[in-house]
Coordinates of C-alpha atoms and ligand atoms in Angstrom, one line a residue:
X7 CA 0.0 0.0 0.0
X8 CA 2.9 2.3 0.7
X9 CA 1.1 4.3 3.4
X10 CA 3.7 3.7 6.1
X11 CA 6.4 6.3 6.8
X12 CA 9.9 5.6 8.1
X13 CA 9.5 7.7 11.3
X14 CA 13.1 7.4 12.4
X15 CA 14.4 9.3 9.3
X16 CA 11.2 11.4 8.8
X17 CA 12.7 14.5 10.4
X18 CA 15.3 14.6 7.6
X19 CA 12.8 13.7 4.8
X20 CA 10.4 16.3 6.0
X21 CA 13.2 19.0 6.4
X22 CA 14.2 18.4 2.8
X23 CA 10.6 18.4 1.7
X24 CA 9.9 21.7 3.5
X25 CA 13.1 23.4 2.1
X26 CA 12.5 22.2 -1.5
X27 CA 8.8 23.2 -1.4
X28 CA 9.7 26.5 0.2
X29 CA 12.2 27.3 -2.6
X30 CA 9.8 26.2 -5.3
X31 CA 6.8 28.1 -3.8
X32 CA 8.9 31.3 -3.2
X33 CA 10.1 31.3 -6.8
X34 CA 6.6 30.4 -8.1
X35 CA 5.0 33.2 -6.0
X36 CA 7.5 35.7 -7.2
X37 CA 6.9 34.8 -10.8
X38 CA 3.1 34.9 -10.3
X39 CA 3.5 38.3 -8.6
X40 CA 5.5 39.7 -11.6
X41 CA 2.8 38.5 -14.0
X42 CA -0.1 39.8 -11.9
X43 CA 1.5 43.2 -11.5
X44 CA 2.2 43.4 -15.2
X45 CA -1.1 42.1 -16.5
X46 CA -3.9 42.9 -14.0
X47 CA -5.2 46.2 -12.7
X48 CA -5.4 45.1 -9.2
X49 CA -1.9 43.6 -9.4
X50 CA -0.6 47.1 -10.4
X51 CA -2.6 48.7 -7.5
X52 CA -1.1 46.2 -5.1
X53 CA 2.4 47.0 -6.4
X54 CA 1.9 50.7 -5.8
X55 CA 0.8 50.1 -2.2
X56 CA 3.0 47.3 -1.2
X57 CA 6.3 47.2 -3.1
X58 CA 7.8 50.3 -1.6
X59 CA 7.4 48.7 1.8
X60 CA 8.8 45.4 0.9
X61 CA 11.7 46.7 -1.2
X62 CA 15.0 46.1 0.7
X63 CA 15.9 49.6 -0.3
X64 CA 12.8 51.0 1.6
X65 CA 12.7 52.5 5.1
X66 CA 12.7 49.1 6.9
X67 CA 15.4 47.3 4.9
X68 CA 15.1 43.6 4.6
X69 CA 12.8 43.0 7.5
X70 CA 9.4 43.1 5.7
X71 CA 10.6 40.8 2.9
X72 CA 12.2 38.4 5.4
X73 CA 9.0 38.3 7.4
X74 CA 7.0 37.3 4.4
X75 CA 9.4 34.5 3.6
X76 CA 9.2 33.4 7.2
X77 CA 5.4 33.4 7.0
X78 CA 5.6 31.3 3.8
X79 CA 8.0 28.8 5.5
X80 CA 5.7 28.5 8.5
X81 CA 2.7 27.9 6.2
X82 CA 4.6 25.1 4.4
X83 CA 5.6 23.6 7.7
X84 CA 2.0 23.6 8.7
X85 CA 1.0 21.6 5.6
X86 CA 3.8 19.1 6.2
X87 CA 2.7 18.7 9.8
X88 CA -0.9 18.0 8.6
X89 CA 0.5 15.4 6.2
X90 CA 2.5 13.8 9.0
X91 CA -0.5 13.9 11.4
X92 CA -2.6 12.1 8.8
X93 CA 0.0 9.3 8.6
X94 CA 0.3 9.2 12.4
X95 CA -3.5 8.8 12.6
X96 CA -3.4 6.0 10.0
X97 CA -0.7 4.2 11.9
X98 CA -2.4 4.6 15.3
X99 CA -5.8 3.2 14.0
X100 CA -4.1 0.4 12.2
X101 CA -2.2 -0.5 15.4
X102 CA -5.6 -0.5 17.3
X103 CA -7.2 -2.7 14.6
X104 CA -4.3 -5.2 14.8
X105 CA -4.4 -5.0 18.6
X106 CA -0.7 -4.0 18.5
X107 CA -0.1 -2.2 21.8
X108 CA 3.6 -1.3 21.4
X109 CA 3.0 0.1 18.0
X110 CA 0.0 2.1 19.4
X111 CA 2.1 3.7 22.1
X112 CA 4.8 4.5 19.7
X113 CA 2.3 6.4 17.6
X114 CA 1.0 8.2 20.7
X115 CA 4.7 9.3 21.3
X116 CA 4.9 10.5 17.7
X117 CA 1.7 12.4 18.1
X118 CA 3.1 14.2 21.2
X119 CA 6.1 15.4 19.3
X120 CA 4.1 16.5 16.2
X121 CA 1.5 18.2 18.4
X122 CA 4.2 20.1 20.3
X123 CA 5.8 21.3 17.1
X124 CA 2.3 22.2 15.8
X125 CA 1.5 24.4 18.9
X126 CA 4.8 26.2 18.9
X127 CA 4.7 26.8 15.2
X128 CA 1.1 28.2 15.4
X129 CA 2.0 30.6 18.2
X130 CA 5.1 31.8 16.4
X131 CA 3.1 32.2 13.1
X132 CA 0.5 34.4 14.9
X133 CA 3.3 36.6 16.2
X134 CA 5.2 36.9 12.9
X135 CA 2.0 37.6 10.9
X136 CA 0.5 40.0 13.3
X137 CA 3.8 41.9 13.8
X138 CA 4.1 42.3 10.1
X139 CA 0.5 43.5 9.7
X140 CA 1.0 46.1 12.5
X141 CA 4.3 47.4 11.1
X142 CA 2.9 47.5 7.5
X143 CA -0.2 49.4 8.7
X144 CA 2.0 51.9 10.6
X145 CA 4.1 52.5 7.5
X146 CA 1.2 52.8 5.1
X147 CA -0.8 55.1 7.4
X148 CA 2.2 57.3 7.8
X149 CA 2.7 57.4 4.0
X150 CA -1.0 58.0 3.2
X151 CA -1.3 60.8 5.8
X152 CA 1.9 62.5 4.6
X153 CA 0.6 62.2 1.0
X154 CA -2.8 63.6 1.9
X155 CA -1.4 66.6 3.8
X156 CA 1.3 67.2 1.2
X157 CA 0.6 70.3 -1.0
X158 CA -2.7 70.7 1.1
X159 CA -4.3 67.9 -1.0
X160 CA -6.6 67.2 1.9
X161 CA -8.3 70.5 1.2
X162 CA -7.8 71.1 -2.4
X163 CA -9.2 67.6 -3.2
X164 CA -12.7 69.2 -3.0
X165 CA -11.9 71.1 -6.2
X166 CA -10.9 68.1 -8.3
X167 CA -13.4 66.9 -10.9
X168 CA -14.0 63.6 -9.1
X169 CA -13.7 64.7 -5.5
X170 CA -12.8 61.6 -3.4
X171 CA -15.4 60.5 -0.8
X172 CA -14.6 59.7 2.8
X173 CA -10.8 60.0 2.9
X174 CA -11.1 59.4 6.7
X175 CA -12.7 56.0 6.1
X176 CA -10.0 55.1 3.6
X177 CA -7.2 56.1 5.9
X178 CA -8.6 54.5 9.0
X179 CA -10.5 51.4 7.8
X180 CA -9.1 50.5 4.4
X181 CA -5.5 50.8 5.5
X182 CA -6.3 48.6 8.5
X183 CA -7.7 45.9 6.3
X184 CA -5.2 46.1 3.4
X185 CA -2.2 44.5 5.1
X186 CA -4.4 42.0 7.0
X187 CA -6.3 40.9 3.9
X188 CA -3.1 40.8 1.8
X189 CA -1.5 38.4 4.2
X190 CA -4.6 36.3 4.9
X191 CA -5.4 35.9 1.2
X192 CA -1.8 35.4 0.1
X193 CA -0.9 32.8 2.8
X194 CA -4.3 31.1 2.3
X195 CA -3.8 30.8 -1.4
X196 CA -0.2 29.4 -1.1
X197 CA -1.0 27.0 1.7
X198 CA -4.1 25.8 0.0
X199 CA -2.2 25.1 -3.2
X200 CA 0.6 23.2 -1.4
X201 CA -2.0 21.4 0.7
X202 CA -4.0 20.5 -2.4
X203 CA -1.0 19.0 -4.1
X204 CA 0.2 17.1 -1.0
X205 CA -3.1 15.6 -0.1
X206 CA -4.1 14.8 -3.7
X207 CA -0.9 12.6 -3.8
X208 CA -2.0 10.9 -0.6
X209 CA -5.5 10.3 -1.9
X210 CA -4.0 9.0 -5.1
X211 CA -2.0 6.5 -3.1
X212 CA -5.0 5.4 -1.1
X213 CA -7.7 5.3 -3.7
X214 CA -8.5 2.3 -5.8
X215 CA -10.6 1.7 -8.8
X216 CA -14.4 2.1 -8.7
X217 CA -16.9 0.6 -11.1
X218 CA -19.5 3.3 -12.1
X219 CA -22.3 2.3 -14.5
X220 CA -20.2 -0.6 -15.7
X221 CA -17.1 1.5 -16.3
X222 CA -14.1 1.0 -14.1
X223 CA -12.6 4.4 -12.9
X224 CA -9.0 4.1 -11.6
X225 CA -8.1 6.1 -8.6
X226 CA -11.7 7.0 -8.3
X227 CA -11.5 8.8 -5.0
X228 CA -9.2 11.5 -6.4
X229 CA -11.5 12.3 -9.3
X230 CA -14.6 12.2 -7.1
X231 CA -13.3 14.8 -4.7
X232 CA -12.4 17.2 -7.5
X233 CA -15.7 16.7 -9.2
X234 CA -17.6 17.0 -5.9
X235 CA -16.0 20.3 -4.9
X236 CA -16.2 21.8 -8.4
X237 CA -19.9 21.1 -8.7
X238 CA -20.5 22.2 -5.1
X239 CA -18.6 25.4 -5.8
X240 CA -20.6 26.3 -8.9
X241 CA -23.8 26.0 -6.9
X242 CA -22.4 27.8 -3.9
X243 CA -21.1 30.6 -6.0
X244 CA -24.5 31.1 -7.7
X245 CA -26.3 31.1 -4.3
X246 CA -23.7 33.3 -2.6
X247 CA -23.0 35.8 -5.3
X248 CA -25.7 38.4 -4.3
X249 CA -24.0 38.6 -0.9
X250 CA -21.1 40.6 -2.3
X251 CA -23.4 43.5 -3.4
X252 CA -25.5 43.2 -0.2
X253 CA -22.4 43.4 2.0
X254 CA -21.1 46.4 0.1
X255 CA -24.5 48.1 0.5
X256 CA -24.6 47.3 4.2
X257 CA -21.3 49.2 4.7
X258 CA -22.6 52.1 2.6
X259 CA -25.9 52.4 4.4
X260 CA -24.2 52.1 7.8
X261 CA -21.8 54.9 6.9
X262 CA -24.6 57.1 5.7
X263 CA -26.6 56.5 8.9
X264 CA -23.5 57.2 11.0
X265 CA -22.8 60.4 9.1
X266 CA -26.3 61.7 9.7
X267 CA -25.8 61.1 13.5
X268 CA -22.4 62.8 13.5
X269 CA -23.8 65.8 11.6
X270 CA -26.7 66.1 14.1
X271 CA -24.2 66.0 17.0
X272 CA -22.0 68.6 15.4
X273 CA -24.9 70.9 14.7
X274 CA -26.8 70.1 17.8
X275 CA -27.2 73.7 19.0
X276 CA -28.4 74.9 15.7
X277 CA -31.0 72.1 15.4
X278 CA -32.1 72.6 19.0
X279 CA -32.6 76.4 18.5
X280 CA -34.8 75.7 15.5
X281 CA -36.5 72.7 17.1
X282 CA -35.6 70.6 14.1
X283 CA -36.0 67.2 15.9
X284 CA -38.9 66.1 13.7
X285 CA -36.9 66.6 10.5
X286 CA -33.8 65.0 12.0
X287 CA -35.8 62.0 13.2
X288 CA -37.2 61.6 9.6
X289 CA -33.7 61.7 8.1
X290 CA -32.3 59.3 10.7
X291 CA -35.3 57.0 10.4
X292 CA -35.0 56.8 6.6
X293 CA -31.3 56.1 6.7
X294 CA -31.7 53.5 9.4
X295 CA -34.5 51.8 7.6
X296 CA -32.2 51.3 4.6
X297 CA -29.7 49.6 7.0
X298 CA -32.4 47.3 8.4
X299 CA -34.0 46.4 5.0
X300 CA -30.6 45.4 3.7
X301 CA -29.8 43.5 6.9
X302 CA -32.9 41.3 6.3
X303 CA -31.9 40.7 2.7
X304 CA -28.4 39.7 3.9
X305 CA -30.0 37.3 6.5
X306 CA -32.2 35.5 4.0
X307 CA -29.4 35.2 1.5
X308 CA -27.0 34.0 4.2
X309 CA -29.4 31.3 5.4
X310 CA -29.5 29.8 1.9
X311 CA -25.8 30.1 1.4
X312 CA -24.9 28.7 4.8
X313 CA -27.5 25.9 4.5
X314 CA -26.0 24.8 1.2
X315 CA -22.4 24.9 2.5
X316 CA -23.3 23.0 5.6
X317 CA -25.0 20.3 3.6
X318 CA -22.0 20.0 1.4
X319 CA -19.7 19.7 4.4
X320 CA -22.0 17.0 5.9
X321 CA -21.9 15.0 2.7
X322 CA -18.1 15.4 2.5
X323 CA -17.8 13.8 6.0
X324 CA -19.4 10.5 4.9
X325 CA -18.7 10.4 1.2
X326 CA -15.1 9.1 1.5
X327 CA -16.2 6.3 3.9
X328 CA -19.0 5.3 1.6
X329 CA -16.7 5.1 -1.4
X330 CA -13.9 3.3 0.4
X331 CA -16.1 1.0 2.5
X332 CA -16.3 -1.9 -0.1
X333 CA -12.5 -2.0 -0.2
X334 CA -12.3 -2.0 3.6
X335 CA -14.8 -4.8 3.9
X336 CA -12.9 -6.8 1.3
X337 CA -9.8 -6.2 3.4
X338 CA -7.9 -4.4 0.7
X339 CA -7.3 -1.4 3.0
X340 CA -7.0 -1.0 6.8
X341 CA -9.1 1.1 9.1
X342 CA -6.2 3.6 9.3
X343 CA -6.2 3.8 5.5
X344 CA -9.9 4.4 5.5
X345 CA -9.5 7.2 8.1
X346 CA -6.6 8.8 6.3
X347 CA -8.6 8.8 3.1
X348 CA -11.3 10.7 4.8
X349 CA -8.9 13.3 6.3
X350 CA -7.1 13.6 2.9
X351 CA -10.5 14.1 1.3
X352 CA -11.3 16.8 3.8
X353 CA -8.0 18.6 3.3
X354 CA -8.4 18.5 -0.5
X355 CA -12.0 19.7 -0.1
X356 CA -10.9 22.6 2.2
X357 CA -8.0 23.6 -0.1
X358 CA -10.2 23.7 -3.2
X359 CA -13.0 25.4 -1.2
X360 CA -10.6 28.2 -0.2
X361 CA -10.7 29.6 -3.7
X362 CA -14.5 29.6 -3.7
X363 CA -14.8 31.1 -0.2
X364 CA -12.1 33.7 -0.8
X365 CA -14.1 35.0 -3.8
X366 CA -16.1 37.2 -1.5
X367 CA -13.1 38.4 0.4
X368 CA -11.2 39.0 -2.8
X369 CA -14.1 41.3 -4.0
X370 CA -13.8 43.4 -0.9
X371 CA -10.0 43.3 -1.2
X372 CA -10.2 44.8 -4.7
X373 CA -12.6 47.5 -3.4
X374 CA -10.0 48.3 -0.7
X375 CA -7.3 48.5 -3.4
X376 CA -9.5 50.8 -5.5
X377 CA -10.2 53.1 -2.6
X378 CA -6.6 53.4 -1.4
X379 CA -5.1 54.0 -4.9
X380 CA -8.1 56.3 -5.6
X381 CA -7.1 58.4 -2.7
X382 CA -3.5 58.5 -3.9
X383 CA -4.7 59.6 -7.4
X384 CA -7.0 62.2 -5.9
X385 CA -4.1 63.6 -3.8
X386 CA -1.9 63.9 -6.9
X387 CA -4.7 65.5 -8.9
X388 CA -5.4 68.0 -6.1
X389 CA -1.7 69.0 -6.0
X390 CA -1.6 69.4 -9.7
X391 CA -4.5 71.9 -9.6
X392 CA -3.5 75.4 -10.9
X393 CA -3.2 78.3 -8.4
X394 CA -2.0 81.9 -8.5
X395 CA 1.8 82.2 -8.7
X396 CA 3.2 83.2 -5.3
X397 CA 6.8 84.4 -4.9
X398 CA 8.6 85.4 -1.7
X399 CA 8.6 89.1 -0.8
X400 CA 8.7 91.2 2.4
X401 CA 5.5 93.1 1.6
X402 CA 2.4 92.4 -0.5
X403 CA 2.3 92.9 -4.3
X404 CA -0.5 91.6 -6.5
X405 CA -0.4 91.9 -10.3
X406 CA -3.0 91.0 -12.9
X407 CA -4.8 88.6 -10.5
X408 CA -8.1 87.3 -11.9
X409 CA -10.3 85.2 -9.7
X410 CA -13.2 83.2 -11.2
X411 CA -15.9 81.0 -10.0
X412 CA -15.9 77.3 -11.1
X413 CA -18.5 78.2 -13.6
X414 CA -16.0 80.7 -15.1
X415 CA -17.9 83.8 -13.8
X416 CA -15.4 86.5 -12.9
X417 CA -15.2 87.5 -9.3
X418 CA -12.2 89.8 -9.4
X419 CA -10.8 91.0 -12.7
X420 CA -7.1 91.9 -13.1
X421 CA -6.4 93.1 -9.6
X422 CA -3.3 95.2 -8.9
X423 CA -2.2 95.9 -5.4
X424 CA 1.0 97.1 -3.7
X425 CA 1.1 97.3 0.1
X426 CA 4.4 98.3 1.8
X427 CA 5.3 97.4 5.4
X428 CA 2.9 98.9 7.9
X429 CA 0.1 99.5 5.3
X430 CA -3.4 98.4 5.8
X431 CA -6.3 97.6 3.4
X432 CA -9.9 97.0 4.0
X433 CA -11.7 94.8 1.4
X434 CA -15.5 95.3 1.2
X435 CA -18.2 94.4 -1.3
X436 CA -21.6 92.6 -1.5
X437 CA -22.2 89.2 -0.1
X438 CA -21.0 86.6 -2.5
X439 CA -18.9 89.2 -4.3
X440 CA -15.7 87.1 -3.9
X441 CA -13.9 88.6 -0.8
X442 CA -13.2 85.3 0.8
X443 CA -12.4 83.7 -2.5
X444 CA -9.8 86.5 -3.1
X445 CA -8.2 85.5 0.3
X446 CA -8.2 81.9 -0.8
X447 CA -6.5 82.9 -4.1
X448 CA -3.8 84.8 -2.2
X449 CA -3.3 81.7 0.0
X450 CA -3.0 79.5 -3.2
X451 CA -6.0 77.5 -2.1
X452 CA -8.3 78.5 -5.0
X453 CA -7.6 76.7 -8.3
X454 CA -9.6 79.2 -10.5
X455 CA -7.2 82.1 -10.0
X456 CA -4.4 83.3 -12.3
X457 CA -1.9 86.1 -11.8
X458 CA 1.1 86.9 -9.8
X459 CA 1.3 87.4 -6.0
X460 CA 4.4 88.4 -4.1
X461 CA 4.1 88.1 -0.4
X462 CA 6.0 86.5 2.5
X463 CA 5.6 82.7 2.5
X464 CA 5.6 80.2 5.4
X465 CA 5.0 82.0 8.8
X466 CA 5.5 85.3 7.1
X467 CA 1.8 85.4 6.1
X468 CA -1.0 84.6 8.4
X469 CA -4.6 84.0 7.3
X470 CA -7.2 84.4 10.0
X471 CA -10.8 83.3 9.1
X472 CA -14.0 84.3 10.7
X473 CA -14.0 81.4 12.9
X474 CA -10.4 80.3 13.8
X475 CA -9.8 76.6 13.8
X476 CA -9.3 75.2 17.3
X477 CA -7.6 71.8 17.4
X478 CA -8.6 69.0 19.8
X479 CA -6.5 69.2 22.9
X480 CA -5.7 71.9 25.6
X481 CA -6.3 75.6 25.5
X482 CA -2.6 76.0 25.3
X483 CA -2.5 74.0 22.1
X484 CA -5.3 76.1 20.7
X485 CA -3.4 79.3 21.5
X486 CA -0.2 78.1 20.0
X487 CA -1.8 76.6 16.8
X488 CA -0.2 75.8 14.3
X489 CA 2.9 75.8 16.5
X490 CA 3.3 73.2 19.3
X491 CA 1.6 74.1 22.6
X492 CA 4.6 72.6 24.5
X493 CA 6.7 75.6 23.5
X494 CA 4.4 78.1 25.2
X495 CA 5.1 78.7 28.9
X496 CA 2.5 79.8 31.4
X497 CA 3.7 83.4 31.7
X498 CA 3.7 84.0 27.9
X499 CA 0.3 82.3 27.5
X500 CA -1.2 84.3 30.4
X501 CA 0.2 87.6 29.0
X502 CA -1.3 86.8 25.5
X503 CA -4.7 86.0 27.0
X504 CA -4.6 89.2 29.0
X505 CA -3.8 91.3 25.9
X506 CA -6.8 89.8 24.0
X507 CA -9.0 90.3 27.0
X508 CA -9.4 86.7 28.0
X509 CA -7.5 86.8 31.4
X510 CA -10.2 84.5 32.9
X511 CA -8.9 81.6 30.8
X512 CA -5.3 81.8 32.1
X513 CA -5.9 79.1 34.8
X514 CA -7.5 76.6 32.2
X515 CA -4.5 76.4 29.9
X516 CA -4.0 72.7 30.4
X517 CA -7.7 71.6 30.3
X518 CA -8.5 69.3 27.4
X519 CA -11.8 70.1 25.8
X520 CA -13.6 70.7 22.5
X521 CA -12.7 74.4 22.8
X522 CA -14.6 75.3 19.6
X523 CA -17.8 74.4 21.4
X524 CA -16.9 75.7 24.8
X525 CA -15.7 79.2 23.8
X526 CA -18.2 81.8 22.3
X527 CA -17.5 82.9 18.7
X528 CA -16.3 86.2 20.0
X529 CA -13.9 84.5 22.4
X530 CA -12.6 82.3 19.6
X531 CA -12.0 85.4 17.5
X532 CA -9.9 86.9 20.4
X533 CA -7.9 83.7 20.6
X534 CA -7.2 84.1 16.8
X535 CA -5.8 87.6 17.5
X536 CA -3.5 86.2 20.2
X537 CA -2.1 83.8 17.5
X538 CA -1.1 86.8 15.4
X539 CA 1.0 88.0 18.3
X540 CA 2.5 84.5 18.6
X541 CA 3.4 84.1 14.9
X542 CA 4.3 87.8 14.3
X543 CA 3.8 87.6 10.5
X544 CA 4.8 90.3 8.1
X545 CA 1.4 90.2 6.4
X546 CA -1.9 89.3 8.2
X547 CA -5.1 88.6 6.2
X548 CA -8.2 88.9 8.5
X549 CA -11.4 87.6 7.0
X550 CA -14.3 89.0 9.1
X551 CA -12.1 88.2 12.0
X552 CA -13.9 90.6 14.4
X553 CA -17.5 90.0 13.2
X554 CA -18.6 88.5 16.5
X555 CA -17.0 91.3 18.6
X556 CA -18.5 94.6 19.8
X557 CA -17.0 97.7 18.4
X558 CA -15.0 98.5 21.6
X559 CA -13.3 95.1 21.5
X560 CA -12.7 95.4 17.8
X561 CA -11.0 98.7 18.3
X562 CA -8.8 97.5 21.2
X563 CA -7.7 94.4 19.2
X564 CA -6.7 96.5 16.1
X565 CA -4.9 98.9 18.4
X566 CA -3.1 96.0 19.9
X567 CA -1.9 94.8 16.5
X568 CA -0.7 98.2 15.6
X569 CA 1.2 98.6 18.9
X570 CA 2.8 95.2 18.8
X571 CA 3.4 94.8 15.1
X572 CA 3.6 98.3 13.6
X573 CA 5.3 97.1 10.4
X574 CA 2.9 94.3 9.7
X575 CA 0.7 94.7 6.5
X576 CA -3.0 94.2 7.4
X577 CA -5.5 93.1 4.9
X578 CA -9.0 92.9 6.4
X579 CA -12.3 91.7 4.9
X580 CA -15.4 93.0 6.5
X581 CA -18.8 94.6 6.0
X582 CA -18.8 96.9 9.0
X583 CA -18.1 100.6 8.5
X584 CA -16.4 100.7 12.0
X585 CA -13.5 98.8 10.4
X586 CA -12.6 101.8 8.1
X587 CA -10.8 103.7 10.8
X588 CA -8.2 101.0 11.3
X589 CA -7.1 101.0 7.6
X590 CA -5.5 103.4 5.2
X591 CA -7.0 102.1 2.0
X592 CA -10.2 100.6 0.8
X593 CA -10.7 98.0 -1.9
X594 CA -14.3 97.7 -3.0
X595 CA -15.3 94.6 -5.0
X596 CA -18.3 94.7 -7.3
X597 CA -20.5 91.7 -8.3
X598 CA -19.2 91.6 -11.9
X599 CA -15.5 91.5 -11.2
X600 CA -14.9 95.2 -11.2
X601 CA -13.0 96.8 -8.2
X602 CA -12.1 100.2 -7.0
X603 CA -9.3 101.2 -4.7
X604 CA -9.4 104.4 -2.6
X605 CA -7.7 106.1 0.3
X606 CA -9.4 106.2 3.7
X607 CA -9.4 109.2 6.0
X608 CA -7.9 108.3 9.4
X609 CA -9.9 109.6 12.3
Ligands
ATP706 N1 -16.4 75.6 -3.8 C1 -17.2 76.5 -4.5 N2 -17.8 76.0 -5.6 C2 -18.6 76.8 -6.3 N3 -18.9 78.1 -6.0 C3 -18.2 78.6 -4.9 C4 -17.4 77.8 -4.1 N4 -16.9 78.6 -3.1 C5 -17.4 79.9 -3.3 N5 -18.2 79.9 -4.4 C6 -19.0 81.0 -4.9 O1 -18.1 82.1 -5.1 C7 -18.8 83.3 -4.8 C8 -17.9 84.1 -3.9 O2 -18.0 83.6 -2.6 P1 -17.2 84.3 -1.4 O3 -17.3 83.3 -0.2 O4 -15.9 84.6 -1.8 O5 -18.1 85.6 -1.1 P2 -17.9 86.7 0.0 O6 -17.7 88.0 -0.8 O7 -16.8 86.3 0.9 O8 -19.3 86.6 0.6 P3 -19.8 87.0 2.1 O9 -19.6 88.4 2.3 O10 -21.2 86.5 2.2 O11 -18.9 86.2 3.1 C9 -20.1 82.9 -4.3 O12 -21.1 83.1 -5.3 C10 -20.0 81.5 -3.9 O13 -21.3 80.8 -4.0

């Protein structure tokens, strides 16, 4: 029968087997990878995301590549151990059948050795795989965040023709699943293939001829398992296919429901003032009912799919016994052989089924690849958007600057401005006339602008919007933003707060809170002014930066700027006439792109 192993030299035979299969599999996988990355879209996407990490010339040297090879080696060891365990089981049952006690105890000893190796190997495999997944995730997250922030793509992306949706989900969820799915699918495919070949050989050895409808089929068991799994797979695939779309929709409906909840939370005060609960309830109810309707559809489809798969598994438990039973009863094979046939049948079945079951995972894996490379493309496209040319200078000079709306309507036509150190300009005009968009153009954030701008770059220019952004963290962080809070000592912070008339906050510097909710809009604007004193830019652009303050406060803040930074150029945007007295020039924008510049009388 040839189903006995020479256990005394098996460690050597197995070592040679493992090394040769490892070398062959590593070379085969490398070749396959080259072909996939050359001829498939998803292969190219994978290369873009993974190769820089695994290249020995990358940041982490050889470690990532060596980890993958180690994972491959461990997977091959696992297949070999399963093969050995199937022979051990055969020998043990045969010893029992022959009432051969010494042989039985010998096989128990062999089992203990194999089981120990199996446990140690599994534990080590979990460590190596998970460590690689974590390190890969860290690397990729760092790379994606850097790419997203680079050239302010995170903001300018909204102006690209196909604005990318949910970059947050891509960076948090998709990057999390990409390394994990790559390893699971890759290792699963390789070990299934190796297992398929190994156990098919065992089945081949154990199977005999079978007469079907008068025709004798040699090695029948081997052919039967393949035919069985292929037919079962075709049916399972047809039953399970709608699940791919249903699962995709489930994620989308959940995300949409969550977004509505977050939006309500973020705008809670606004909604509460307007008593908008009924409308919000309606929106939440509709979105949630989509989630639930889809959940029922998933359930009914899943019942059919699982029911079929379970039936197939149950049949596969008894099928090998049924087929081999006549040969066992006619004493052509032993009980051990019968049992080993069944386990080999199970292994071949599982290995073949991997490719069927992985279809679903592979579909979501491709979606992850699409989303991640889509984000990288969107970042590139955002960086490539046009913007006004900005060159370094100590003051502000604008020449031939034309600002348009996306629909090509002109907001500001051919603007020329020259503001020397210490000068100040107030920009006014009708609502929607393009004042904020002009500021965006000067900051190179608006892609529909052309012309030349000369101004200080980096910290030399500071743009203060109507509502300054307050980061999550302490008040000290908010005060120092975009610099690090750690560099601002108590005395300096207290002095700044006193100057912008917020002395009462000096003892809350290290409190962590959502300060944009806690502070009133006017207090937030005062904090914005304190930042000007921290950064000390050469040019400050203030876009309705005092709109929430009374005139007395407005005056004292502008006086403060002039006292502390007499040479700073100030460009303010605002509707209020009270602002006029703090500026020496006025720029009035019209609705059709025209503009007029005039001197202001100082009072
Ligand atoms: N991302 C955008 N896509 C399309 N149109 C935009 C976009 N951003 C601004 N606009 C349009 O550009 C015009 C100018 O807007 P802008 O915010 O500059 O006006 P503004 O003068 O600052 O108005 P306000 O005084 O009300 O603040 C508006 O008609 C606005 O609808």
